Every structure is written in structure tokens, then in C-alpha cells.
Amino acid sequence: MSANRLIDMYAVQVFIAVAEEGSMSGAAARMGISQSGVSQMVRQLEDELGVVLVDRTTRPMALTAFGVALRNRGSVLSEELSHLKAQVIDAGRGVNPDLRIGLVDSFAATCGSVFTRQLLGKVAQLSIRTGLSPQQGESLLRRDLDLIVTSDPLMDANDVIRYRLFSEKYFVITPKQLRSDINTVDDVRALANVLPVVRFNRMSQVGLQIERHLRSLNVRVPNRLELDNADALTSMVAEGIGWAVTSPMCFLQASAWVDNVTAHLTPDLQLERSLYLVARRNEYSAFFADACETARDVIRHSFLPRLKALDKGVEALIQFDEGDAREYF
């Protein structure tokens, strides 16, 4: 089969009918064509692929390993094709098609369920994937995702649109039993000399950002413990293993442990991050605007009240942009 020649999807659907019915005659009745027509299409597929799909020496008929592979993958493609027409018609009527959305872990843990529930009524089907910001950004650019909530603004990417949801300042947390005030950067340097730092994984956007900033402040500590998520990081601090730098959203993600740590809102570390909604430019533009408003509403009316309920004052470190926060590139 030529590398540039596409497989006849109708022939694939006929083959799937053969595989599911267990016979050429059953497939013919299901597809409304003659048994010889079914046999001819299966032979055509075998010739084009250069493999044998059906073992015709057995009774009942059996699929070869090649046939099983085509049946499994072909069934998925056939189902997608069956929905394609309806999705195109729905899009013309203003109904949003299937969407794949990536959420950075901290947003997924604190706002994901509310955000998803509000979006479900606006799309035909919704797929949610969580993970680290660099992974989400790569998936968006590969077109594996349609929309992402991320701390990575993808500044080097072309043809994207981003909307800043909010910004948050980082702060220091220490074990509750540590009776020391952390009021200045010098206090942070002194803390680093007596207690290990608990780091976010430096493969993550937040971990890399904090690591670089601590170096710029001349806060240098050995790399002894890295963790992938805020819940685990805060639990280590609560158990007295070390201290850490975190953000309000990550702090809420670890709400089960916050009563056993002290939040030091001063000094101002001069370090913050923003969370963005990012999509490819000129794709699902109307839905993107709607998703921006939905995400902002979730943050204001779900995330912030729960952050205040922690009674640690960290909600003061959240800042919203005034006016339109969309950025086009």
C-alpha cells in the first residue's frame, strides 16, 4: 500500500461488521450489501495493507493478529466518524463541539470540579486532563488539548491567545513548632542554615520559578527533598521536616495540613506567578471568551471564599487585573 494512500473507511466499517458478527453473511445483512461485496472489501483491505486479516481455514472464522489490531483501532475511528456529522451540524447551530481541556494540578485540585460542572452544560463532550504546566503547554501546541489553565504563559509560542485569570504572591511556610518570626530576607537566609528546604519538583513551572528566585536572593540550600504536589510538600513542612515557599492556591490545595504550619506573609519575596487560560488563536473564539468568564467567576466565588476560610490571611496575596486581561500573540 502506498504511504500516501488513505484506507477506505467504509471498507474498515464493513470489516468491523465482519469481526463483530463473526461471519461474512452476518456482516452482509447488517451492512445491507451482498456477501460477495463484503468478501471483496475484506480482500481489498488485505491487499492494500499487505497483511491477512481473516483466517479463512478455521470454522468459525477467526481474526489474525492484524485483524484484531484493525478491529480495535478501527472501531474507535468508526465511532468517531459516526458522530462527526452531528458535531458539524451542532457547531453550525452554535453548540460547542467536543473539547479537551488541560488543568494545572493546583487549579484542578482547588477549582477543577466547580469549573468542570459549569462547562459541562456548554459543550457536547468534555475531556479533562491534569498535570504540570510544561506538559499542558506541550499538549496544547501538539493539538492534543484545545484549552489549558496553566502557570506557563507560553510566551515563545506563536498564534496563541492567553487570558490572565489572577496573580498570586509566594510566601514562606514553616513547621508550627518552629517559634521563629520570618520578617526579612535575611531571616529566610538564616532559616536556610538551620532547617532544610522542601522544594517543588524543579521539572514543574512553580518549582523552577522558586528555585531561580531563591538563588537570586542568595538563599542557597542543598537539594535534599523535592515533591510533585502541594499537598505532599505542605505535609512535609507540617511534620517538621523543613520549610518551603508556596503560593495561596497551592496552600489551599494542601488545606488538610495548613493548621500545622505557620504562614509568613512577610517579607515580600518579590516573587509571584499568574494563572492563564490559553488556547490556539482563532479556534473556538466564542467558547474561549465564555470559559474566561467561567474561570474568573469560579475563582472569585469559590476559590477566594475557601481561601479566606483558612484564616491565614493569604487571600491578601491574590491580585486581579482590571479590565480586559486577554493577550494576543
mmCIF file of N, CA, C and O in Angstrom, residues 272-307:
data_model
loop_
_atom_site.group_PDB
_atom_site.id
_atom_site.type_symbol
_atom_site.label_atom_id
_atom_site.label_comp_id
_atom_site.label_asym_id
_atom_site.label_seq_id
_atom_site.Cartn_x
_atom_site.Cartn_y
_atom_site.Cartn_z
ATOM 1 N N GLU A 272 6.050 36.213 42.303
ATOM 2 C CA GLU A 272 4.646 35.862 42.113
ATOM 3 C C GLU A 272 4.480 35.055 40.833
ATOM 4 O O GLU A 272 5.389 34.979 40.004
ATOM 5 N N ARG A 273 3.345 34.452 40.701
ATOM 6 C CA ARG A 273 3.007 33.756 39.465
ATOM 7 C C ARG A 273 1.604 34.154 39.051
ATOM 8 O O ARG A 273 0.801 34.605 39.872
ATOM 9 N N SER A 274 1.317 33.974 37.780
ATOM 10 C CA SER A 274 -0.033 34.196 37.263
ATOM 11 C C SER A 274 -0.556 32.887 36.696
ATOM 12 O O SER A 274 0.209 32.057 36.217
ATOM 13 N N LEU A 275 -1.858 32.712 36.762
ATOM 14 C CA LEU A 275 -2.513 31.600 36.099
ATOM 15 C C LEU A 275 -3.239 32.123 34.874
ATOM 16 O O LEU A 275 -3.896 33.173 34.943
ATOM 17 N N TYR A 276 -3.101 31.408 33.776
ATOM 18 C CA TYR A 276 -3.650 31.840 32.496
ATOM 19 C C TYR A 276 -4.579 30.770 31.923
ATOM 20 O O TYR A 276 -4.397 29.576 32.161
ATOM 21 N N LEU A 277 -5.538 31.245 31.157
ATOM 22 C CA LEU A 277 -6.300 30.380 30.269
ATOM 23 C C LEU A 277 -5.704 30.595 28.883
ATOM 24 O O LEU A 277 -5.640 31.737 28.415
ATOM 25 N N VAL A 278 -5.244 29.529 28.228
ATOM 26 C CA VAL A 278 -4.533 29.664 26.955
ATOM 27 C C VAL A 278 -5.169 28.750 25.915
ATOM 28 O O VAL A 278 -5.545 27.608 26.214
ATOM 29 N N ALA A 279 -5.293 29.257 24.705
ATOM 30 C CA ALA A 279 -5.823 28.469 23.585
ATOM 31 C C ALA A 279 -5.109 28.895 22.309
ATOM 32 O O ALA A 279 -4.426 29.921 22.273
ATOM 33 N N ARG A 280 -5.257 28.089 21.274
ATOM 34 C CA ARG A 280 -4.734 28.492 19.966
ATOM 35 C C ARG A 280 -5.627 29.598 19.405
ATOM 36 O O ARG A 280 -6.839 29.565 19.553
ATOM 37 N N ARG A 281 -5.000 30.556 18.758
ATOM 38 C CA ARG A 281 -5.718 31.720 18.251
ATOM 39 C C ARG A 281 -6.705 31.328 17.147
ATOM 40 O O ARG A 281 -6.429 30.453 16.332
ATOM 41 N N ASN A 282 -7.855 31.974 17.172
ATOM 42 C CA ASN A 282 -8.900 31.802 16.152
ATOM 43 C C ASN A 282 -9.541 30.420 16.156
ATOM 44 O O ASN A 282 -10.129 30.006 15.158
ATOM 45 N N GLU A 283 -9.431 29.704 17.278
ATOM 46 C CA GLU A 283 -10.125 28.429 17.405
ATOM 47 C C GLU A 283 -11.063 28.510 18.609
ATOM 48 O O GLU A 283 -10.638 28.819 19.713
ATOM 49 N N TYR A 284 -12.342 28.225 18.379
ATOM 50 C CA TYR A 284 -13.347 28.266 19.444
ATOM 51 C C TYR A 284 -13.341 29.624 20.158
ATOM 52 O O TYR A 284 -13.395 29.698 21.385
ATOM 53 N N SER A 285 -13.262 30.706 19.389
ATOM 54 C CA SER A 285 -13.125 32.038 19.983
ATOM 55 C C SER A 285 -14.266 32.379 20.932
ATOM 56 O O SER A 285 -14.049 32.915 22.024
ATOM 57 N N ALA A 286 -15.497 32.075 20.517
ATOM 58 C CA ALA A 286 -16.648 32.400 21.376
ATOM 59 C C ALA A 286 -16.599 31.593 22.655
ATOM 60 O O ALA A 286 -16.864 32.116 23.748
ATOM 61 N N PHE A 287 -16.232 30.320 22.555
ATOM 62 C CA PHE A 287 -16.165 29.499 23.754
ATOM 63 C C PHE A 287 -15.033 29.951 24.666
ATOM 64 O O PHE A 287 -15.156 29.915 25.888
ATOM 65 N N PHE A 288 -13.918 30.396 24.079
ATOM 66 C CA PHE A 288 -12.795 30.858 24.887
ATOM 67 C C PHE A 288 -13.214 32.022 25.782
ATOM 68 O O PHE A 288 -12.904 32.053 26.972
ATOM 69 N N ALA A 289 -13.926 32.980 25.210
ATOM 70 C CA ALA A 289 -14.395 34.119 25.995
ATOM 71 C C ALA A 289 -15.319 33.666 27.119
ATOM 72 O O ALA A 289 -15.237 34.163 28.257
ATOM 73 N N ASP A 290 -16.188 32.714 26.825
ATOM 74 C CA ASP A 290 -17.111 32.193 27.829
ATOM 75 C C ASP A 290 -16.339 31.459 28.921
ATOM 76 O O ASP A 290 -16.636 31.600 30.111
ATOM 77 N N ALA A 291 -15.332 30.668 28.529
ATOM 78 C CA ALA A 291 -14.530 29.927 29.504
ATOM 79 C C ALA A 291 -13.748 30.876 30.406
ATOM 80 O O ALA A 291 -13.561 30.603 31.600
ATOM 81 N N CYS A 292 -13.285 31.993 29.858
ATOM 82 C CA CYS A 292 -12.591 33.001 30.674
ATOM 83 C C CYS A 292 -13.493 33.512 31.784
ATOM 84 O O CYS A 292 -13.089 33.605 32.953
ATOM 85 N N GLU A 293 -14.722 33.877 31.426
ATOM 86 C CA GLU A 293 -15.655 34.394 32.423
ATOM 87 C C GLU A 293 -16.018 33.323 33.445
ATOM 88 O O GLU A 293 -16.160 33.608 34.639
ATOM 89 N N THR A 294 -16.158 32.085 32.982
ATOM 90 C CA THR A 294 -16.474 30.992 33.896
ATOM 91 C C THR A 294 -15.347 30.775 34.903
ATOM 92 O O THR A 294 -15.581 30.647 36.101
ATOM 93 N N ALA A 295 -14.112 30.745 34.414
ATOM 94 C CA ALA A 295 -12.965 30.537 35.296
ATOM 95 C C ALA A 295 -12.821 31.680 36.293
ATOM 96 O O ALA A 295 -12.568 31.454 37.491
ATOM 97 N N ARG A 296 -12.982 32.917 35.817
ATOM 98 C CA ARG A 296 -12.879 34.068 36.728
ATOM 99 C C ARG A 296 -13.976 34.017 37.791
ATOM 100 O O ARG A 296 -13.717 34.304 38.973
ATOM 101 N N ASP A 297 -15.172 33.611 37.397
ATOM 102 C CA ASP A 297 -16.281 33.501 38.351
ATOM 103 C C ASP A 297 -15.993 32.438 39.406
ATOM 104 O O ASP A 297 -16.260 32.638 40.599
ATOM 105 N N VAL A 298 -15.437 31.306 38.981
ATOM 106 C CA VAL A 298 -15.100 30.230 39.917
ATOM 107 C C VAL A 298 -14.058 30.705 40.922
ATOM 108 O O VAL A 298 -14.149 30.414 42.122
ATOM 109 N N ILE A 299 -13.071 31.444 40.457
ATOM 110 C CA ILE A 299 -12.012 31.928 41.344
ATOM 111 C C ILE A 299 -12.558 32.926 42.361
ATOM 112 O O ILE A 299 -12.240 32.862 43.553
ATOM 113 N N ARG A 300 -13.412 33.829 41.910
ATOM 114 C CA ARG A 300 -13.939 34.852 42.808
ATOM 115 C C ARG A 300 -14.937 34.287 43.822
ATOM 116 O O ARG A 300 -14.926 34.683 44.995
ATOM 117 N N HIS A 301 -15.784 33.370 43.378
ATOM 118 C CA HIS A 301 -16.911 32.957 44.221
ATOM 119 C C HIS A 301 -16.762 31.570 44.839
ATOM 120 O O HIS A 301 -17.584 31.192 45.687
ATOM 121 N N SER A 302 -15.717 30.835 44.471
ATOM 122 C CA SER A 302 -15.475 29.533 45.083
ATOM 123 C C SER A 302 -14.090 29.489 45.721
ATOM 124 O O SER A 302 -13.947 29.190 46.911
ATOM 125 N N PHE A 303 -13.066 29.802 44.939
ATOM 126 C CA PHE A 303 -11.698 29.721 45.425
ATOM 127 C C PHE A 303 -11.415 30.726 46.546
ATOM 128 O O PHE A 303 -10.942 30.356 47.627
ATOM 129 N N LEU A 304 -11.712 32.009 46.313
ATOM 130 C CA LEU A 304 -11.395 33.038 47.316
ATOM 131 C C LEU A 304 -12.105 32.827 48.644
ATOM 132 O O LEU A 304 -11.470 32.943 49.710
ATOM 133 N N PRO A 305 -13.412 32.520 48.678
ATOM 134 C CA PRO A 305 -14.063 32.280 49.975
ATOM 135 C C PRO A 305 -13.432 31.126 50.754
ATOM 136 O O PRO A 305 -13.288 31.207 51.983
ATOM 137 N N ARG A 306 -13.039 30.061 50.062
ATOM 138 C CA ARG A 306 -12.417 28.939 50.766
ATOM 139 C C ARG A 306 -11.012 29.301 51.253
ATOM 140 O O ARG A 306 -10.556 28.823 52.303
ATOM 141 N N LEU A 307 -10.324 30.153 50.497
ATOM 142 C CA LEU A 307 -9.008 30.619 50.927
ATOM 143 C C LEU A 307 -9.129 31.468 52.194
ATOM 144 O O LEU A 307 -8.342 31.324 53.136
#
